[in-house]
Coordinates of C-alpha atoms in Angstrom, one line a residue:
Chain A
D1 CA -2.4 -20.2 -18.6
T2 CA -3.6 -20.2 -15.0
G3 CA -3.3 -16.4 -14.4
V4 CA -6.0 -13.8 -14.2
S5 CA -7.7 -13.1 -17.5
Q6 CA -9.7 -10.1 -18.6
N7 CA -11.9 -9.6 -21.6
P8 CA -12.0 -7.6 -23.8
R9 CA -8.5 -6.3 -23.7
H10 CA -9.6 -3.1 -25.5
K11 CA -13.0 -1.4 -25.8
I12 CA -13.8 1.7 -27.7
T13 CA -17.3 3.2 -27.2
K14 CA -19.2 6.3 -27.7
R15 CA -20.2 8.6 -24.8
G16 CA -23.5 7.5 -23.3
Q17 CA -23.2 3.8 -24.2
N18 CA -23.0 1.0 -21.6
V19 CA -20.0 -1.3 -21.4
T20 CA -19.3 -4.5 -19.5
F21 CA -16.0 -6.1 -18.7
R22 CA -15.3 -9.6 -17.5
C23 CA -12.6 -10.9 -15.2
D24 CA -11.7 -14.5 -14.6
P25 CA -9.6 -14.9 -11.5
I26 CA -7.1 -17.6 -10.7
S27 CA -8.9 -20.8 -10.0
E28 CA -10.0 -21.2 -6.3
H29 CA -9.1 -17.6 -5.4
N30 CA -11.7 -16.3 -3.0
R31 CA -11.0 -12.6 -3.3
L32 CA -11.4 -10.5 -6.4
Y33 CA -10.5 -6.8 -6.8
W34 CA -11.2 -4.2 -9.4
Y35 CA -8.9 -1.2 -9.9
R36 CA -8.8 1.7 -12.3
Q37 CA -5.7 3.3 -13.8
T38 CA -5.6 6.6 -15.7
L39 CA -2.7 7.7 -17.7
G40 CA 0.4 8.5 -15.6
Q41 CA -1.2 7.4 -12.4
G42 CA -0.9 4.3 -10.2
P43 CA -3.9 2.0 -10.0
E44 CA -6.8 3.1 -7.8
F45 CA -9.0 0.7 -5.8
L46 CA -12.6 0.4 -6.9
T47 CA -14.2 -2.6 -5.1
Y48 CA -13.5 -6.1 -3.9
F49 CA -15.4 -9.4 -3.4
Q50 CA -14.9 -12.2 -0.9
N51 CA -16.5 -15.1 -2.8
E52 CA -19.8 -13.6 -4.1
A53 CA -20.1 -10.9 -1.4
Q54 CA -19.1 -7.3 -2.4
L55 CA -17.4 -6.1 0.8
E56 CA -16.1 -2.7 0.0
K57 CA -16.7 0.0 -2.6
S58 CA -14.6 3.1 -3.2
R59 CA -16.1 6.5 -3.5
L60 CA -14.7 6.4 -7.1
L61 CA -17.4 3.8 -7.9
S62 CA -20.3 6.1 -8.8
D63 CA -23.9 5.0 -9.3
R64 CA -23.1 4.4 -13.0
F65 CA -20.7 1.6 -12.0
S66 CA -21.8 -1.8 -10.9
A67 CA -19.8 -5.0 -10.2
E68 CA -21.0 -8.5 -9.7
R69 CA -19.6 -11.9 -8.9
P70 CA -22.6 -14.0 -8.9
K71 CA -21.2 -17.5 -8.2
G72 CA -18.0 -16.5 -6.6
S73 CA -16.0 -17.2 -9.7
F74 CA -15.8 -14.7 -12.5
S75 CA -16.8 -11.0 -12.1
T76 CA -18.2 -8.4 -14.3
L77 CA -17.9 -4.6 -14.1
E78 CA -20.5 -2.6 -15.9
I79 CA -20.4 1.1 -16.6
Q80 CA -23.6 2.7 -17.7
R81 CA -23.9 5.9 -19.7
T82 CA -20.2 6.2 -20.2
E83 CA -18.4 9.5 -20.0
Q84 CA -15.1 10.6 -21.5
G85 CA -13.7 10.7 -17.9
D86 CA -14.3 6.9 -17.7
S87 CA -11.5 6.4 -20.2
A88 CA -8.9 4.3 -18.3
M89 CA -7.4 0.9 -17.8
Y90 CA -9.6 -1.3 -15.7
L91 CA -7.6 -3.9 -13.8
C92 CA -8.7 -7.0 -12.0
A93 CA -6.7 -8.9 -9.4
S94 CA -7.4 -12.0 -7.4
S95 CA -6.0 -13.5 -4.2
S96 CA -6.5 -16.7 -2.3
G97 CA -8.0 -14.9 0.7
T98 CA -7.0 -17.7 3.0
S99 CA -3.3 -17.3 3.7
G100 CA -3.0 -16.1 7.3
N101 CA -1.8 -12.6 7.9
T102 CA -1.0 -11.6 4.3
D103 CA -2.5 -12.2 0.9
T104 CA -0.8 -11.5 -2.4
Q105 CA -2.9 -10.1 -5.3
Y106 CA -2.2 -11.2 -8.8
F107 CA -3.3 -8.9 -11.6
G108 CA -4.7 -9.5 -15.0
P109 CA -3.6 -7.7 -18.2
G110 CA -6.4 -5.1 -17.9
T111 CA -9.1 -3.8 -20.2
R112 CA -8.4 -0.4 -21.8
L113 CA -11.5 1.6 -22.3
T114 CA -11.6 4.6 -24.6
V115 CA -14.8 6.7 -24.6
L116 CA -15.2 8.9 -27.6
Chain B
D1 CA -3.3 8.4 0.2
A2 CA -0.3 6.2 -0.3
K3 CA 1.8 5.6 2.8
T4 CA 5.1 5.3 0.9
T5 CA 7.5 7.7 -0.7
Q6 CA 9.7 6.7 -3.7
P7 CA 11.9 8.7 -6.1
P8 CA 10.1 9.4 -9.3
S9 CA 12.8 8.0 -11.6
M10 CA 16.1 6.1 -11.6
D11 CA 18.5 4.9 -14.2
C12 CA 20.6 1.7 -14.1
A13 CA 23.1 0.2 -16.4
E14 CA 22.3 -3.2 -17.8
G15 CA 24.0 -6.0 -15.8
R16 CA 24.4 -3.9 -12.7
A17 CA 22.3 -4.1 -9.6
A18 CA 19.3 -1.8 -9.3
N19 CA 18.6 -0.6 -5.8
L20 CA 15.2 1.0 -5.5
P21 CA 14.5 2.8 -2.2
C22 CA 11.2 3.3 -0.4
N23 CA 10.3 5.3 2.7
H24 CA 7.4 4.2 4.8
S25 CA 8.0 6.0 8.1
T26 CA 4.4 5.6 9.4
I27 CA 4.2 1.9 8.9
S28 CA 2.6 0.0 11.7
G29 CA 3.5 -3.3 13.2
N30 CA 1.1 -5.5 11.2
E31 CA 1.6 -3.9 7.8
Y32 CA 3.5 -5.7 5.1
V33 CA 5.7 -4.1 2.5
Y34 CA 4.8 -5.2 -1.0
W35 CA 6.6 -4.5 -4.3
Y36 CA 4.9 -4.6 -7.7
R37 CA 6.1 -3.5 -11.1
Q38 CA 4.3 -2.4 -14.1
I39 CA 5.7 -2.7 -17.6
H40 CA 4.1 -0.3 -20.0
S41 CA 0.5 -1.1 -20.8
Q42 CA 0.5 -4.3 -18.8
G43 CA -1.1 -5.2 -15.5
P44 CA 1.0 -4.9 -12.3
Q45 CA 3.3 -7.8 -11.6
Y46 CA 3.9 -9.0 -8.1
I47 CA 7.6 -9.1 -7.1
I48 CA 8.1 -9.7 -3.4
H49 CA 6.8 -8.8 0.0
G50 CA 8.0 -8.9 3.6
L51 CA 7.1 -7.9 7.2
K52 CA 10.4 -7.4 9.0
N53 CA 12.9 -9.9 7.8
N54 CA 14.9 -9.6 4.5
E55 CA 13.4 -11.7 1.7
T56 CA 14.7 -13.1 -1.5
N57 CA 13.1 -14.9 -4.4
E58 CA 13.9 -15.6 -8.0
M59 CA 13.2 -12.0 -9.1
A60 CA 14.6 -9.8 -6.4
S61 CA 15.7 -9.2 -2.8
L62 CA 13.9 -7.0 -0.3
I63 CA 15.9 -5.4 2.5
I64 CA 13.8 -3.9 5.3
T65 CA 15.5 -1.7 7.9
E66 CA 15.4 -2.7 11.5
D67 CA 13.0 0.1 12.4
R68 CA 10.9 -0.8 9.4
K69 CA 10.7 2.8 8.3
S70 CA 12.3 2.1 4.9
S71 CA 13.1 -0.7 2.5
T72 CA 15.1 -1.3 -0.6
L73 CA 14.2 -3.6 -3.5
I74 CA 17.3 -5.0 -5.2
L75 CA 17.3 -6.4 -8.7
P76 CA 20.8 -8.1 -8.7
H77 CA 21.5 -8.0 -12.5
A78 CA 19.2 -5.6 -14.2
T79 CA 18.2 -6.3 -17.8
L80 CA 16.5 -4.1 -20.4
R81 CA 13.3 -6.1 -19.6
D82 CA 13.3 -4.8 -16.1
T83 CA 12.5 -1.3 -17.4
A84 CA 9.2 -0.5 -15.6
V85 CA 7.4 1.5 -12.9
Y86 CA 8.1 0.0 -9.5
Y87 CA 5.5 0.4 -6.8
C88 CA 6.2 0.0 -3.0
I89 CA 3.0 -0.5 -1.0
V90 CA 2.2 -1.1 2.6
M91 CA -0.8 -3.2 3.2
I92 CA -2.8 -4.6 6.1
Y93 CA -4.5 -7.8 5.1
N94 CA -7.3 -7.7 7.7
Q95 CA -8.4 -4.3 6.4
G96 CA -9.6 -5.8 3.2
G97 CA -6.2 -6.0 1.7
K98 CA -6.7 -3.4 -0.9
L99 CA -3.5 -2.0 -2.4
I100 CA -3.0 1.8 -2.3
F101 CA -0.6 2.7 -5.1
G102 CA 1.6 5.8 -5.1
Q103 CA 3.4 7.2 -8.1
G104 CA 6.1 4.6 -8.0
T105 CA 9.7 4.8 -9.4
E106 CA 10.2 4.7 -13.1
L107 CA 13.3 2.5 -13.6
S108 CA 15.1 2.8 -16.9
V109 CA 17.7 0.1 -17.6
K110 CA 20.2 1.3 -20.2
P111 CA 22.6 -0.7 -22.3

């Protein structure tokens, strides 16, 4: 399978714990995006990377959230001191980042976080 | 905020064409129209995109009006597996390319 993969697929944690999610993009895709989706809503942009550089962060990404893409390949999203409001589906997408005027993003299956 | 407007829900009979409309009256000249769909509890799936010409691929056709203020996604022979939320998005690549999703259209394909 050469698509975007995310691990774990499901995570249940207690309020106050830290969690980390991993995203493996499509091979050789330069851009990697994180989105969050709460129940009944469309996905909301969190942040994106061009290779290892984090180029934009949404206001949704509070100080408790941190994302990294250390070698320009896989990425991790960490949430510290989780709150019940963090319960959501966390989606990762990647794109080639090199295709002229447009650039299609391909999404992974998501990680569903439940904070008790 | 999303720059598109879509009906919240639509029904379609299995085997018939599903025509999903989208209004994007404030679209600018360098913005593309993208369509994604999301089947329950899965990640969004890319369907098709276009700038000003009509486009067709193995999944769907995209018809963009001449003034580019609206578009229609056509699934020529809808199946039960096409039941999903369909999102119409306008995107400028050189502004980071982030996708701004609206509420989408929930398409129910019925036998």
